[in-house]
Coordinates of C-alpha atoms and ligand atoms in Angstrom, one line a residue:
M917 CA 45.5 -32.3 -34.9
R918 CA 42.6 -33.3 -32.7
S919 CA 40.4 -30.5 -31.4
P920 CA 40.8 -30.0 -27.7
A921 CA 37.0 -29.4 -27.3
P922 CA 35.9 -32.9 -26.5
L923 CA 38.7 -33.4 -24.0
L924 CA 38.0 -30.1 -22.3
R925 CA 34.4 -30.9 -22.1
A926 CA 35.1 -34.3 -20.6
L927 CA 37.4 -32.7 -18.0
L928 CA 34.8 -30.1 -17.1
L929 CA 32.2 -32.8 -16.8
L930 CA 34.5 -34.8 -14.5
L931 CA 35.3 -31.7 -12.4
S932 CA 31.6 -30.9 -12.0
A933 CA 30.9 -34.4 -11.1
G934 CA 33.4 -34.5 -8.2
S935 CA 34.6 -38.0 -7.7
L936 CA 32.7 -39.5 -10.7
A937 CA 34.7 -42.0 -12.6
A938 CA 34.4 -42.6 -16.3
A939 CA 34.2 -46.1 -17.6
A940 CA 37.1 -47.5 -19.5
A941 CA 37.0 -46.6 -23.2
A942 CA 35.0 -48.7 -25.6
P943 CA 34.5 -51.8 -23.5
V944 CA 33.2 -54.9 -25.4
S945 CA 31.2 -56.9 -22.9
R946 CA 27.8 -58.2 -22.0
D947 CA 27.1 -54.7 -20.6
D948 CA 28.3 -52.8 -23.6
P949 CA 28.3 -54.8 -26.9
E950 CA 27.3 -51.7 -28.9
S951 CA 28.3 -48.2 -28.2
S952 CA 26.8 -44.8 -29.1
D953 CA 28.3 -42.9 -32.0
P954 CA 31.1 -40.7 -30.7
G955 CA 30.9 -37.0 -31.4
R956 CA 27.5 -36.7 -33.0
K957 CA 25.5 -33.8 -31.7
R958 CA 23.1 -32.8 -34.5
I959 CA 19.6 -33.9 -33.7
S960 CA 17.5 -34.8 -36.8
T961 CA 14.0 -33.4 -36.6
A962 CA 11.1 -33.0 -39.1
A963 CA 7.5 -31.9 -38.9
G964 CA 4.5 -32.3 -41.1
S965 CA 1.4 -34.3 -41.8
A966 CA 3.2 -37.6 -41.9
V967 CA 6.6 -38.5 -40.4
V968 CA 9.1 -41.3 -40.4
V969 CA 11.9 -41.7 -37.9
S970 CA 14.4 -44.6 -38.2
A971 CA 18.0 -45.3 -37.4
N972 CA 19.3 -44.8 -40.9
P973 CA 18.7 -42.0 -43.5
L974 CA 18.4 -44.5 -46.4
A975 CA 15.6 -46.4 -44.5
T976 CA 13.8 -43.2 -43.5
S977 CA 13.9 -41.7 -47.0
A978 CA 12.7 -45.0 -48.6
A979 CA 9.8 -45.3 -46.1
L980 CA 8.9 -41.6 -46.6
R981 CA 8.7 -42.3 -50.4
V982 CA 6.2 -45.0 -49.6
L983 CA 4.0 -42.6 -47.6
K984 CA 4.2 -40.1 -50.4
D985 CA 3.0 -42.8 -52.8
G986 CA -0.1 -43.2 -50.6
G987 CA 1.1 -46.0 -48.5
T988 CA 0.1 -46.5 -44.9
A989 CA 2.4 -46.6 -41.9
A990 CA 2.4 -50.4 -42.3
D991 CA 3.6 -50.2 -45.9
A992 CA 6.3 -47.7 -44.8
L993 CA 7.3 -50.0 -42.0
V994 CA 7.9 -53.0 -44.3
T995 CA 10.1 -50.8 -46.5
A996 CA 12.0 -49.4 -43.6
Q997 CA 12.7 -52.8 -42.0
A998 CA 13.7 -54.3 -45.3
V999 CA 16.1 -51.4 -46.0
L1000 CA 17.5 -51.6 -42.5
A1001 CA 18.2 -55.3 -43.1
V1002 CA 20.6 -54.2 -45.9
V1003 CA 22.1 -51.0 -44.5
E1004 CA 21.9 -51.6 -40.7
P1005 CA 22.3 -55.4 -40.5
Q1006 CA 24.1 -55.1 -37.2
S1007 CA 20.9 -54.1 -35.4
S1008 CA 17.9 -55.8 -37.1
G1009 CA 16.9 -57.8 -40.1
L1010 CA 14.7 -60.5 -41.7
A1011 CA 16.1 -63.2 -39.5
G1012 CA 15.4 -61.5 -36.2
G1013 CA 12.3 -60.7 -34.2
G1014 CA 10.3 -57.7 -33.0
F1015 CA 7.2 -56.1 -31.6
L1016 CA 4.8 -53.7 -33.3
L1017 CA 2.2 -51.3 -31.8
Y1018 CA -0.1 -50.2 -34.6
W1019 CA -2.7 -47.5 -34.2
D1020 CA -5.4 -48.1 -36.8
A1021 CA -7.0 -44.7 -37.3
K1022 CA -10.1 -46.0 -39.1
Q1023 CA -10.9 -48.5 -36.5
Q1024 CA -9.7 -46.3 -33.7
A1025 CA -7.9 -49.4 -32.3
L1026 CA -4.5 -50.1 -30.9
N1027 CA -3.2 -53.4 -32.2
V1028 CA -0.2 -55.3 -30.9
L1029 CA 1.8 -57.8 -32.9
D1030 CA 4.3 -60.1 -31.3
G1031 CA 6.9 -61.3 -33.7
R1032 CA 9.4 -62.5 -31.1
E1033 CA 11.7 -65.4 -31.9
V1034 CA 10.7 -68.9 -30.6
A1035 CA 12.9 -71.7 -29.2
P1036 CA 13.0 -74.6 -31.7
E1037 CA 11.2 -77.8 -30.7
R1038 CA 14.4 -79.8 -30.3
S1039 CA 16.0 -77.2 -27.9
R1040 CA 16.5 -78.0 -24.3
A1041 CA 16.5 -75.8 -21.1
G1042 CA 20.2 -76.2 -20.6
D1043 CA 21.3 -75.5 -24.2
L1044 CA 23.5 -72.6 -23.1
L1045 CA 25.2 -74.4 -20.3
S1046 CA 28.7 -75.9 -20.5
P1047 CA 29.2 -79.7 -20.4
S1048 CA 29.9 -79.2 -16.6
G1049 CA 26.6 -77.4 -16.1
E1050 CA 27.9 -73.9 -15.8
P1051 CA 26.3 -71.0 -17.8
L1052 CA 28.4 -70.5 -21.0
P1053 CA 30.5 -67.3 -21.0
W1054 CA 28.3 -64.7 -22.6
R1055 CA 30.5 -64.0 -25.6
D1056 CA 30.7 -67.7 -26.3
A1057 CA 27.0 -68.1 -26.1
T1058 CA 26.2 -65.2 -28.5
A1059 CA 27.9 -67.1 -31.3
R1060 CA 26.2 -70.5 -30.7
L1061 CA 23.7 -72.0 -33.1
N1062 CA 21.7 -72.8 -30.0
A1063 CA 21.2 -69.1 -29.5
I1064 CA 19.4 -68.6 -32.7
G1065 CA 15.6 -68.4 -32.4
I1066 CA 13.0 -69.1 -35.1
P1067 CA 12.8 -65.7 -36.7
G1068 CA 9.5 -63.7 -36.4
T1069 CA 10.3 -60.5 -38.3
V1070 CA 9.1 -61.6 -41.8
A1071 CA 5.9 -63.1 -40.3
L1072 CA 5.3 -59.8 -38.4
L1073 CA 5.9 -57.6 -41.5
W1074 CA 3.6 -59.9 -43.6
E1075 CA 0.8 -59.8 -41.0
A1076 CA 1.1 -56.0 -40.6
H1077 CA 1.0 -55.6 -44.3
Q1078 CA -2.0 -58.0 -44.8
Q1079 CA -3.9 -56.2 -42.0
Y1080 CA -3.0 -52.6 -42.5
G1081 CA -1.1 -52.2 -45.8
R1082 CA -2.4 -50.5 -48.9
L1083 CA 0.3 -50.8 -51.5
P1084 CA 1.4 -54.1 -53.1
W1085 CA 3.8 -56.1 -50.9
A1086 CA 6.4 -56.6 -53.7
G1087 CA 6.7 -52.9 -54.2
T1088 CA 7.4 -52.2 -50.6
L1089 CA 10.5 -54.4 -50.8
Q1090 CA 11.9 -52.8 -54.0
P1091 CA 14.0 -50.1 -52.3
A1092 CA 15.8 -52.8 -50.2
I1093 CA 16.3 -55.0 -53.2
Q1094 CA 17.8 -52.1 -55.1
L1095 CA 20.2 -51.2 -52.3
A1096 CA 21.3 -54.8 -51.8
K1097 CA 21.9 -55.3 -55.5
A1098 CA 23.3 -51.9 -56.7
G1099 CA 25.0 -51.2 -53.4
F1100 CA 25.3 -48.2 -51.1
M1101 CA 28.1 -46.4 -49.3
P1102 CA 28.5 -48.1 -45.9
S1103 CA 27.8 -45.7 -43.0
P1104 CA 30.4 -45.1 -40.3
R1105 CA 28.3 -46.9 -37.8
L1106 CA 28.0 -50.0 -40.0
L1107 CA 31.8 -50.1 -40.4
R1108 CA 32.3 -49.6 -36.6
S1109 CA 29.8 -52.4 -35.9
I1110 CA 31.7 -54.7 -38.3
S1111 CA 34.9 -54.0 -36.3
L1112 CA 33.0 -54.6 -33.1
A1113 CA 31.6 -57.9 -34.3
Q1114 CA 35.2 -58.9 -35.3
R1115 CA 36.4 -58.1 -31.8
I1116 CA 33.6 -60.1 -30.2
G1117 CA 34.4 -62.9 -32.6
A1118 CA 33.4 -63.7 -36.1
G1119 CA 35.9 -66.5 -36.8
H1120 CA 33.1 -69.1 -36.5
S1121 CA 31.3 -67.7 -39.5
K1122 CA 32.8 -68.1 -42.9
T1123 CA 29.9 -66.3 -44.6
F1124 CA 30.2 -63.3 -42.3
Q1125 CA 33.9 -63.1 -43.0
E1126 CA 33.4 -63.3 -46.7
L1127 CA 30.8 -60.6 -46.8
Y1128 CA 31.7 -58.2 -44.1
L1129 CA 35.4 -58.8 -43.6
P1130 CA 36.9 -59.2 -47.1
G1131 CA 40.6 -59.7 -46.7
G1132 CA 40.2 -59.8 -42.9
K1133 CA 39.1 -56.1 -42.6
P1134 CA 35.8 -54.2 -42.8
P1135 CA 35.0 -53.1 -46.3
P1136 CA 36.6 -49.8 -47.5
A1137 CA 34.6 -46.7 -46.4
D1138 CA 34.8 -45.1 -49.8
Q1139 CA 33.5 -48.1 -51.9
I1140 CA 30.0 -49.2 -52.7
F1141 CA 29.0 -52.2 -50.6
R1142 CA 26.7 -54.9 -52.0
N1143 CA 24.9 -57.9 -50.6
P1144 CA 23.7 -59.9 -53.7
V1145 CA 22.7 -63.0 -51.7
L1146 CA 20.4 -60.9 -49.6
A1147 CA 19.1 -59.2 -52.7
S1148 CA 18.1 -62.6 -54.1
T1149 CA 16.4 -63.5 -50.8
L1150 CA 14.4 -60.3 -50.8
E1151 CA 13.4 -60.9 -54.4
T1152 CA 12.1 -64.3 -53.5
L1153 CA 10.2 -62.8 -50.6
A1154 CA 8.8 -60.1 -52.9
R1155 CA 7.7 -62.6 -55.5
N1156 CA 6.3 -65.3 -53.1
G1157 CA 5.2 -63.3 -50.1
G1158 CA 6.0 -63.7 -46.4
P1159 CA 4.7 -67.3 -45.9
D1160 CA 7.5 -68.4 -48.3
F1161 CA 10.0 -67.8 -45.4
Y1162 CA 8.1 -70.4 -43.3
Q1163 CA 6.8 -72.9 -45.8
G1164 CA 8.3 -72.5 -49.3
T1165 CA 11.5 -72.0 -51.3
L1166 CA 13.0 -69.8 -48.6
S1167 CA 12.2 -72.0 -45.7
R1168 CA 13.8 -75.0 -47.5
L1169 CA 16.9 -72.9 -48.2
I1170 CA 17.1 -71.8 -44.5
L1171 CA 16.7 -75.3 -43.3
R1172 CA 19.4 -76.5 -45.6
E1173 CA 21.9 -73.9 -44.6
M1174 CA 21.1 -74.3 -40.9
A1175 CA 21.7 -78.1 -41.3
A1176 CA 25.0 -77.4 -43.0
L1177 CA 26.1 -75.3 -40.1
Q1178 CA 25.3 -78.1 -37.7
A1179 CA 28.5 -79.9 -38.6
S1180 CA 30.5 -77.2 -36.9
E1181 CA 28.5 -77.5 -33.6
P1182 CA 27.5 -81.0 -32.8
E1183 CA 25.5 -79.9 -29.6
F1184 CA 23.1 -78.1 -31.9
R1185 CA 20.2 -80.5 -32.7
G1186 CA 18.9 -78.4 -35.6
W1187 CA 15.7 -77.0 -36.8
S1188 CA 12.8 -79.0 -38.2
A1189 CA 10.4 -77.9 -41.0
T1190 CA 7.7 -77.7 -38.3
D1191 CA 9.7 -75.1 -36.4
L1192 CA 9.3 -72.7 -39.3
A1193 CA 5.9 -73.8 -40.5
S1194 CA 4.3 -73.5 -37.1
Y1195 CA 5.8 -70.0 -36.4
A1196 CA 2.9 -67.6 -35.6
V1197 CA 2.7 -63.9 -35.0
L1198 CA 0.6 -63.3 -31.9
H1199 CA -2.0 -60.6 -31.6
R1200 CA -1.8 -59.3 -28.0
Q1201 CA -3.7 -56.8 -25.9
P1202 CA -1.7 -53.6 -25.2
L1203 CA -0.6 -53.0 -21.7
C1204 CA -2.0 -49.6 -20.7
S1205 CA -2.0 -47.4 -17.7
E1206 CA -2.9 -43.8 -16.8
Q1207 CA 0.3 -42.1 -16.0
L1208 CA 1.6 -38.6 -16.0
A1209 CA -1.8 -37.2 -17.0
H1210 CA -1.8 -39.5 -20.1
R1211 CA -2.8 -43.0 -21.1
V1212 CA 0.5 -44.8 -21.8
C1213 CA 0.1 -48.1 -23.9
T1214 CA 3.0 -50.4 -24.4
M1215 CA 4.1 -54.0 -25.1
P1216 CA 2.8 -56.7 -22.8
P1217 CA 4.8 -59.9 -21.9
P1218 CA 6.9 -61.5 -23.2
S1219 CA 8.2 -58.0 -23.0
S1220 CA 9.2 -57.0 -19.5
G1221 CA 10.2 -53.6 -20.8
G1222 CA 6.6 -52.5 -21.0
V1223 CA 5.8 -53.6 -17.5
G1224 CA 9.0 -52.0 -16.3
L1225 CA 8.3 -48.7 -18.1
L1226 CA 4.7 -48.5 -16.7
Q1227 CA 5.9 -49.4 -13.2
T1228 CA 8.6 -46.8 -13.3
L1229 CA 6.1 -44.1 -14.4
A1230 CA 3.6 -45.3 -11.8
L1231 CA 6.2 -45.0 -9.0
L1232 CA 7.2 -41.6 -10.3
N1233 CA 3.6 -40.6 -10.3
Q1234 CA 3.4 -41.1 -6.6
S1235 CA 5.7 -38.2 -5.9
T1236 CA 3.5 -35.2 -5.3
D1237 CA 6.2 -32.6 -6.4
L1238 CA 6.9 -34.3 -9.7
T1239 CA 4.5 -32.1 -11.7
L1240 CA 6.4 -29.0 -10.6
S1241 CA 9.8 -30.5 -11.5
S1242 CA 12.0 -29.6 -14.5
A1243 CA 15.1 -31.1 -16.1
A1244 CA 17.3 -29.1 -13.7
D1245 CA 15.7 -30.7 -10.7
P1246 CA 18.0 -33.3 -9.0
K1247 CA 15.0 -34.7 -7.0
A1248 CA 13.2 -35.8 -10.2
W1249 CA 16.4 -37.5 -11.6
L1250 CA 17.1 -39.3 -8.3
Q1251 CA 13.5 -40.4 -8.0
L1252 CA 13.7 -41.7 -11.6
A1253 CA 16.8 -43.7 -10.8
K1254 CA 15.2 -45.3 -7.8
A1255 CA 11.9 -46.1 -9.6
Q1256 CA 13.9 -47.8 -12.4
A1257 CA 15.7 -50.0 -9.9
W1258 CA 12.5 -51.0 -8.2
A1259 CA 10.7 -51.7 -11.4
D1260 CA 13.6 -53.8 -12.6
A1261 CA 13.4 -55.9 -9.5
D1262 CA 9.9 -56.9 -10.4
R1263 CA 10.0 -57.2 -14.1
L1264 CA 13.2 -59.2 -14.3
Y1265 CA 11.9 -61.7 -11.7
W1266 CA 8.3 -62.1 -12.7
V1267 CA 8.1 -61.6 -16.5
H1268 CA 8.4 -64.4 -19.0
D1269 CA 6.5 -65.8 -22.0
P1270 CA 2.9 -65.6 -20.9
I1271 CA 2.3 -69.0 -22.7
D1272 CA 1.7 -70.6 -19.2
A1273 CA -0.7 -67.8 -18.1
T1274 CA 1.2 -67.1 -14.9
V1275 CA 2.7 -63.6 -15.5
P1276 CA 1.1 -61.2 -13.0
A1277 CA 1.4 -58.2 -15.3
A1278 CA -1.9 -56.5 -14.2
A1279 CA -1.2 -57.2 -10.5
L1280 CA 2.3 -55.6 -10.9
L1281 CA 0.6 -52.4 -12.1
N1282 CA -2.4 -52.4 -9.6
P1283 CA -2.6 -49.0 -7.9
S1284 CA -2.6 -50.4 -4.4
Y1285 CA 0.4 -52.6 -5.1
I1286 CA 2.2 -49.6 -6.6
R1287 CA 1.4 -47.6 -3.4
T1288 CA 2.9 -50.3 -1.3
R1289 CA 6.0 -50.5 -3.4
F1290 CA 6.4 -46.7 -3.4
K1291 CA 6.2 -46.7 0.4
S1292 CA 8.9 -49.4 0.6
M1293 CA 11.0 -47.6 -2.0
Q1294 CA 10.8 -44.3 0.0
A1295 CA 11.6 -46.1 3.3
T1296 CA 14.5 -48.2 2.0
P1297 CA 17.8 -46.9 0.8
A1298 CA 18.5 -50.2 -0.9
A1299 CA 20.0 -49.7 -4.4
Q1300 CA 19.2 -53.4 -5.1
P1301 CA 15.6 -53.9 -4.1
L1302 CA 13.9 -57.3 -4.1
P1303 CA 10.9 -58.2 -6.2
G1304 CA 7.6 -57.6 -4.5
L1305 CA 4.7 -60.0 -4.0
P1306 CA 1.8 -58.8 -6.1
A1307 CA -1.8 -59.8 -5.3
G1308 CA -2.4 -63.5 -5.8
M1309 CA 1.3 -64.4 -5.0
D1310 CA 2.0 -65.5 -1.4
R1311 CA 5.6 -66.7 -2.0
Y1312 CA 8.4 -66.5 -4.5
P1313 CA 7.9 -69.4 -7.0
Y1314 CA 11.0 -68.8 -9.1
G1315 CA 14.8 -68.8 -8.6
H1316 CA 16.4 -65.4 -8.7
P1317 CA 18.4 -65.0 -11.9
D1318 CA 21.4 -62.7 -12.4
K1319 CA 20.9 -59.4 -14.2
G1320 CA 22.5 -58.8 -17.6
R1321 CA 22.2 -56.7 -20.6
E1322 CA 22.3 -57.0 -24.4
Q1323 CA 22.0 -55.0 -27.6
G1324 CA 21.6 -55.2 -31.4
T1325 CA 18.3 -53.5 -32.0
T1326 CA 16.6 -50.7 -33.9
Q1327 CA 13.4 -48.6 -33.6
V1328 CA 11.2 -47.3 -36.4
T1329 CA 8.3 -44.9 -35.7
V1330 CA 5.9 -43.8 -38.5
V1331 CA 2.8 -41.7 -38.6
D1332 CA 1.0 -41.6 -42.0
E1333 CA -1.5 -39.1 -43.5
F1334 CA -4.4 -41.3 -42.6
G1335 CA -3.5 -41.0 -38.9
N1336 CA -2.2 -44.5 -38.5
I1337 CA 0.9 -44.9 -36.3
A1338 CA 3.5 -47.7 -36.2
S1339 CA 5.9 -48.0 -33.3
Y1340 CA 8.2 -51.0 -34.0
T1341 CA 11.2 -52.3 -32.1
S1342 CA 13.2 -54.9 -34.0
S1343 CA 16.2 -56.9 -33.0
V1344 CA 18.8 -59.5 -33.9
E1345 CA 20.0 -59.2 -30.2
T1346 CA 23.8 -58.6 -30.1
V1347 CA 25.6 -56.6 -32.7
F1348 CA 25.2 -58.7 -35.9
G1349 CA 23.4 -61.3 -33.8
S1350 CA 25.1 -64.7 -33.9
R1351 CA 27.3 -63.4 -36.9
H1352 CA 26.0 -66.5 -38.8
L1353 CA 24.6 -65.5 -42.2
V1354 CA 21.9 -67.6 -43.9
A1355 CA 20.7 -66.7 -47.3
G1356 CA 22.5 -63.4 -46.8
M1357 CA 20.5 -62.6 -43.6
V1358 CA 22.1 -62.0 -40.2
M1359 CA 20.8 -64.8 -37.9
N1360 CA 19.7 -63.5 -34.5
N1361 CA 21.0 -64.8 -31.1
Q1362 CA 17.9 -63.8 -29.3
L1363 CA 17.7 -67.0 -27.3
T1364 CA 20.5 -65.6 -25.1
D1365 CA 17.6 -63.5 -23.6
F1366 CA 16.4 -66.7 -21.8
A1367 CA 18.0 -67.3 -18.4
F1368 CA 20.9 -69.7 -19.1
E1369 CA 20.3 -71.6 -15.9
P1370 CA 16.9 -73.3 -15.9
T1371 CA 16.8 -73.7 -12.1
I1372 CA 18.4 -71.7 -9.4
G1373 CA 18.4 -72.8 -5.7
G1374 CA 16.2 -75.7 -6.5
Q1375 CA 13.5 -73.5 -8.1
P1376 CA 12.7 -73.1 -11.8
V1377 CA 13.6 -69.7 -13.2
A1378 CA 10.6 -67.9 -14.7
N1379 CA 12.3 -67.0 -18.0
R1380 CA 13.8 -70.5 -18.6
R1381 CA 14.2 -71.9 -22.1
L1382 CA 11.6 -74.3 -23.2
P1383 CA 10.8 -75.5 -26.8
G1384 CA 8.1 -73.2 -28.3
R1385 CA 8.7 -70.4 -25.8
R1386 CA 9.6 -66.8 -26.5
P1387 CA 12.4 -65.3 -24.4
M1388 CA 11.7 -62.4 -22.2
S1389 CA 12.5 -59.1 -23.9
S1390 CA 13.0 -55.5 -22.8
M1391 CA 11.8 -54.0 -26.0
A1392 CA 8.8 -51.7 -25.4
P1393 CA 7.4 -49.8 -28.4
T1394 CA 5.0 -47.3 -26.8
L1395 CA 2.1 -45.0 -27.7
V1396 CA 0.7 -42.2 -25.5
F1397 CA -2.9 -41.0 -25.7
R1398 CA -4.6 -37.9 -24.4
N1399 CA -8.5 -37.8 -24.4
G1400 CA -8.5 -41.0 -26.4
K1401 CA -6.3 -39.6 -29.2
P1402 CA -2.7 -40.6 -29.8
V1403 CA -0.3 -37.8 -29.1
L1404 CA 3.1 -39.4 -29.0
A1405 CA 4.8 -42.6 -30.1
L1406 CA 8.3 -43.8 -29.3
G1407 CA 10.7 -46.7 -28.7
S1408 CA 14.4 -47.4 -28.4
P1409 CA 17.0 -50.1 -28.5
G1410 CA 19.2 -50.4 -25.4
G1411 CA 18.9 -54.0 -24.1
R1412 CA 17.9 -54.1 -20.5
S1413 CA 18.1 -50.3 -20.2
I1414 CA 15.2 -49.8 -22.6
P1415 CA 12.6 -49.0 -19.9
H1416 CA 15.2 -46.7 -18.3
L1417 CA 15.7 -44.8 -21.5
L1418 CA 12.0 -44.5 -22.4
S1419 CA 10.9 -43.4 -18.9
R1420 CA 13.4 -40.6 -19.0
V1421 CA 12.2 -39.5 -22.5
L1422 CA 8.6 -39.6 -21.3
L1423 CA 9.4 -37.7 -18.2
A1424 CA 11.0 -35.0 -20.4
S1425 CA 8.1 -34.9 -22.9
L1426 CA 5.1 -35.3 -20.6
I1427 CA 6.2 -33.6 -17.4
W1428 CA 9.0 -31.2 -18.2
N1429 CA 7.3 -30.3 -21.5
E1430 CA 10.5 -30.5 -23.4
P1431 CA 10.2 -30.4 -27.2
P1432 CA 10.9 -33.7 -29.1
Q1433 CA 14.6 -32.9 -30.0
R1434 CA 15.4 -32.1 -26.4
A1435 CA 13.4 -35.1 -25.1
V1436 CA 15.6 -37.4 -27.2
G1437 CA 18.8 -35.5 -26.8
L1438 CA 18.9 -34.8 -23.0
P1439 CA 21.2 -37.2 -21.0
H1440 CA 20.2 -40.6 -19.8
L1441 CA 20.7 -42.2 -16.5
S1442 CA 20.4 -45.9 -15.9
S1443 CA 20.2 -47.7 -12.5
R1444 CA 22.1 -50.9 -13.0
G1445 CA 22.1 -52.8 -9.7
Q1446 CA 24.7 -51.4 -7.4
R1447 CA 25.7 -48.8 -9.8
L1448 CA 24.1 -45.6 -11.2
V1449 CA 25.2 -45.0 -14.7
L1450 CA 25.2 -41.4 -15.8
E1451 CA 25.6 -40.7 -19.5
Q1452 CA 29.0 -39.5 -20.5
D1453 CA 29.2 -36.9 -23.3
P1454 CA 25.4 -36.8 -24.0
P1455 CA 24.2 -34.9 -27.1
L1456 CA 22.7 -32.2 -24.9
V1457 CA 24.7 -31.3 -21.8
W1458 CA 23.5 -32.3 -18.4
P1459 CA 21.1 -29.6 -17.2
L1460 CA 22.4 -29.8 -13.6
P1461 CA 25.7 -30.3 -11.9
L1462 CA 26.4 -34.1 -11.7
N1463 CA 27.5 -34.1 -8.1
Q1464 CA 23.8 -33.4 -7.3
L1465 CA 23.1 -36.9 -8.6
Q1466 CA 25.6 -38.7 -6.4
I1467 CA 24.2 -40.6 -3.5
T1468 CA 26.1 -42.6 -1.0
N1469 CA 24.5 -46.0 -1.4
Q1470 CA 24.7 -46.2 -5.2
P1471 CA 28.1 -45.2 -6.6
A1472 CA 27.8 -43.4 -9.9
R1473 CA 29.8 -44.0 -13.0
L1474 CA 30.1 -42.0 -16.3
Q1475 CA 29.6 -44.0 -19.4
R1476 CA 28.3 -43.6 -22.9
I1477 CA 24.8 -44.8 -23.4
G1478 CA 23.8 -46.0 -26.9
S1479 CA 20.1 -45.4 -27.0
G1480 CA 18.4 -45.0 -30.4
T1481 CA 15.1 -43.3 -29.7
A1482 CA 12.7 -42.6 -32.5
L1483 CA 9.9 -40.3 -31.4
V1484 CA 6.9 -38.6 -33.0
Q1485 CA 4.7 -36.2 -31.1
K1486 CA 1.6 -34.2 -32.1
I1487 CA 2.1 -30.5 -31.2
N1488 CA -0.6 -28.0 -32.2
G1489 CA -2.1 -30.4 -34.7
R1490 CA 1.2 -31.2 -36.5
W1491 CA 3.4 -34.3 -36.1
H1492 CA 7.0 -33.7 -35.1
G1493 CA 9.6 -36.3 -35.3
A1494 CA 13.0 -36.5 -33.6
A1495 CA 15.8 -39.1 -34.0
D1496 CA 18.3 -40.0 -31.4
P1497 CA 21.7 -38.5 -32.4
R1498 CA 23.5 -41.3 -30.5
R1499 CA 23.1 -43.4 -33.6
E1500 CA 22.5 -42.4 -37.3
G1501 CA 18.9 -41.7 -36.7
T1502 CA 17.0 -39.5 -39.2
A1503 CA 13.6 -38.0 -39.2
M1504 CA 11.8 -36.9 -42.4
A1505 CA 8.3 -35.6 -43.0
I1506 CA 5.7 -34.8 -45.6
T1507 CA 5.3 -31.1 -45.4
D1508 CA 3.5 -30.3 -48.7
L1509 CA -0.1 -31.3 -48.1
S1510 CA -1.8 -29.9 -51.2
S1511 CA 0.4 -31.6 -53.9
H1512 CA 0.2 -34.9 -52.2
H1513 CA -3.4 -35.2 -51.3
S1514 CA -4.7 -36.2 -54.7
R1515 CA -2.3 -39.2 -54.9
V1516 CA -3.5 -40.5 -51.5
Q1517 CA -7.1 -40.2 -52.4
T1518 CA -6.9 -42.0 -55.8
Q1519 CA -4.7 -44.8 -54.5
D1520 CA -5.6 -48.4 -55.7
L1521 CA -5.9 -51.2 -53.2
K1522 CA -2.9 -53.5 -52.9
S1523 CA -2.6 -56.7 -54.8
D1524 CA -0.5 -59.3 -53.1
P1525 CA 1.6 -62.2 -54.5
Ligands
LIG1014 N1 17.4 -58.6 -27.1 C1 17.0 -57.4 -26.3 C2 15.6 -57.6 -25.9 O1 14.8 -58.2 -26.6 C3 17.1 -56.2 -27.1 C4 18.5 -55.8 -27.3 C5 18.7 -54.3 -27.6 O2 17.9 -53.5 -27.3 O3 19.7 -54.0 -28.1 O4 15.2 -57.0 -24.9

């Protein structure tokens, strides 16, 4: 019989929340394509001289092994991402894209790699419009070949390894090859994600059905699951190196399989060899700002999540009583909700691929602009603020797009014994991306992150699709510094809510002085247009009565929030990691310094394929 505890808890929550309504169970929609894991409350933590936090225990342990063998955070990251491609294919993989913030301890430099997907050269601005010119229904669009961007993940991993790796590339891929070949027990989340993908629609993909829906059902929970095709792709990658994905055996295989899929979707004009060969990881400058008595550095455009996170913190920073607040203070939560909404208004309007050099990221964070926005925010009850006009803009040059939200993403955060730190957010967009598999890899559907309508009200939309462009993202891997030294690193999936989730975690860590496990486990709130979403059944209970968070002009709703924060924080000279219990996140650390040190010191340099 089912334990009454969760029901009772939900009832008490509802009573304490007065008229708060819970969202319908397990919706599958643009707003909620992936949910949090029900009933998980244990928060995985670990502390030591080196720490790995990822969304899956197999990925974390494989990456920790790499650190124990003297690898850097970059080596461990390659291993973690490759393993995740096998064991958590619903959220990220080799045919997706991502962003990396990498603190290079030796150079004392923060590096930013942009491995976001790119629109192929034959794509057109209206590729996700119906023949009559209407935006395609979201679910329909997520399955389109026209939604698949030229993947950046392998290029990013290769570049990170070339620049900051220490162990041989081929070795870093071995754990993933082993798991894909010999198999692993599918996790409950993987099986739930397969069911979710089936509900969203997988009928268009024969390869997906053959691998993930044998006999029309997800694979049995008690049997080893293998992906031999992906194992062979990983072996080729291990042998030939990352460039093979773009100009080599693998690129030819990818082009062949994409061309074969074209027959099922005539509107898709296909990929050219140049699309893959010209893909480039971009080195960008981090977006940094002094906030909450720290220097917070995050992902610049094409991420709007970084701008949104820093604006949210900057608006919060304007409240004089914030430093005295605690997690039980309704004023701080309400201020956070408001700041999220105001930051969203700007970032979702202004930010797009900076390829045309017109994104006013610095102006949106300028202190005098923030002061003006804060004054308007305090004076206006509006739950749906309009974007502002930062310095240099005297009018609104773009059409105003609709808001929306997507998910299918993962976060890996690593600190190694050399002091290097990787904060990496990686995505295939929706759960299992487009559900198309090529060479055993889940193909992303990241191009649904472009505005579907290229013009609105006669004006171009900033984030419109153009060949060679990268779609605007909300992913925001972040590092926090104090006195020039890194003290915290984090990131999370969560689609358009990412800056909401990260601002709440940073508020908890930096202002409320909550320890890492509480910082990730405390509830989330997310200001979504007219509505304030309060987390239903959070890992740690709400630290205040929910009726204190209800305000008249923004109705609140209880809903599960599927964040996946991976956080590391330096406390008293030691690194502490905490993984979000809303997914299958796991933190592991090297705790035994003495036995390990000799191996690190005598390590050979890498030799690449
Ligand atoms: N595609 C989204 C983005 O780049 C991420 C989706 C997610 O976080 O689940 O912002």
